[in-house]
Amino acid sequence: MDILLATRNAHKVEEIRQIFAPLDFLTLIPADACPGLPEEVDENADTFEGNALIKARTLCAASGLWTLSDDSGLEVAALNGAPGIYSARYAGPGCTTADNNRKLLRELAEVSDRRAQFRCVIALCAPDGREWTVQGICPGTIARECHVGGGFGYDPLFIPDGYDRTFAELDPAEKNRISHRGRALQNAFAAWRDLFTQ
Ligand code: ITT
């Protein structure tokens, strides 16, 4: 079964590929490998689920393929859930990952409550108009400084509960096992097994 991945984020594509690797009957097609699709999708919903559905629906309609999307972000307790759905552009239009991480450290400089969670909603759209969503959450805390390594985004600052290292310092397979994305995709496979294997 062919599934288009409605994301332009190469890190997400790599993680989704690794997590779905055992499902070798699925052929994952990144949007970047599919010419003629819209480059930008206006993510104008106010929830992860809404934005995941917008991305999957838009690229499903444009390609005619089964399409899977990921909308995800970091929710910080002391910031009332920010940056949330604005995680990619937290420090403003055109910002870099480093800008976002610096802003988060600045906002939390005087804050002792470091609790946060990553949330990921995966949407699946079928060419006949059916659509589904699943979610995964990974709780943790925000470090006092960046601990670089692998990963992307806020990984250098996020310490998952039960660990003393950030996502960036974990082996990618370990991150994928416990991450919001890993959990959402495990839920996806459990919920959509029959769709995937039909
Ligand atoms: P697409 O919309 O093309 O999928 P995007 O990066 O813009 O790519 P989102 O709108 O879902 O995707 O924003 C997700 C942001 O949340 C991402 O850019 C990171 O800043 C952060 N994020 C999500 N998952 C993450 C992870 O596993 N590790 C670190 N940061 C993550």
mmCIF file of N, CA, C and O in Angstrom, residues 8-16 151-153 181:
data_model
loop_
_atom_site.group_PDB
_atom_site.id
_atom_site.type_symbol
_atom_site.label_atom_id
_atom_site.label_comp_id
_atom_site.label_asym_id
_atom_site.label_seq_id
_atom_site.Cartn_x
_atom_site.Cartn_y
_atom_site.Cartn_z
ATOM 1 N N ARG A 8 6.814 18.432 5.017
ATOM 2 C CA ARG A 8 8.053 18.893 4.368
ATOM 3 C C ARG A 8 9.200 18.859 5.368
ATOM 4 O O ARG A 8 10.280 19.367 5.085
ATOM 5 N N ASN A 9 8.947 18.302 6.559
ATOM 6 C CA ASN A 9 9.972 18.249 7.600
ATOM 7 C C ASN A 9 10.720 16.913 7.468
ATOM 8 O O ASN A 9 10.180 15.849 7.769
ATOM 9 N N ALA A 10 11.974 16.988 6.998
ATOM 10 C CA ALA A 10 12.754 15.776 6.716
ATOM 11 C C ALA A 10 13.003 14.958 7.982
ATOM 12 O O ALA A 10 13.128 13.721 7.921
ATOM 13 N N HIS A 11 13.076 15.631 9.140
ATOM 14 C CA HIS A 11 13.293 14.895 10.398
ATOM 15 C C HIS A 11 12.073 14.030 10.723
ATOM 16 O O HIS A 11 12.203 12.894 11.169
ATOM 17 N N LYS A 12 10.882 14.610 10.506
ATOM 18 C CA LYS A 12 9.663 13.819 10.737
ATOM 19 C C LYS A 12 9.634 12.622 9.786
ATOM 20 O O LYS A 12 9.303 11.507 10.193
ATOM 21 N N VAL A 13 9.962 12.862 8.518
ATOM 22 C CA VAL A 13 9.932 11.765 7.530
ATOM 23 C C VAL A 13 10.835 10.631 7.995
ATOM 24 O O VAL A 13 10.439 9.454 7.984
ATOM 25 N N GLU A 14 12.036 10.982 8.459
ATOM 26 C CA GLU A 14 13.000 9.972 8.885
ATOM 27 C C GLU A 14 12.455 9.194 10.090
ATOM 28 O O GLU A 14 12.542 7.960 10.129
ATOM 29 N N GLU A 15 11.878 9.920 11.059
ATOM 30 C CA GLU A 15 11.359 9.223 12.246
ATOM 31 C C GLU A 15 10.170 8.334 11.879
ATOM 32 O O GLU A 15 10.073 7.195 12.346
ATOM 33 N N ILE A 16 9.277 8.829 11.031
ATOM 34 C CA ILE A 16 8.116 8.017 10.631
ATOM 35 C C ILE A 16 8.602 6.766 9.898
ATOM 36 O O ILE A 16 8.118 5.654 10.134
ATOM 37 N N GLY A 151 18.489 14.429 16.649
ATOM 38 C CA GLY A 151 17.117 14.933 16.713
ATOM 39 C C GLY A 151 16.948 16.271 16.028
ATOM 40 O O GLY A 151 17.733 16.654 15.164
ATOM 41 N N PHE A 152 15.910 17.009 16.433
ATOM 42 C CA PHE A 152 15.607 18.290 15.803
ATOM 43 C C PHE A 152 14.762 19.127 16.773
ATOM 44 O O PHE A 152 14.420 18.679 17.867
ATOM 45 N N GLY A 153 14.430 20.330 16.340
ATOM 46 C CA GLY A 153 13.511 21.175 17.098
ATOM 47 C C GLY A 153 13.935 21.370 18.549
ATOM 48 O O GLY A 153 15.069 21.746 18.841
ATOM 49 N N ARG A 181 5.583 11.059 18.817
ATOM 50 C CA ARG A 181 5.390 10.559 17.448
ATOM 51 C C ARG A 181 5.359 9.030 17.439
ATOM 52 O O ARG A 181 4.528 8.410 16.767
#
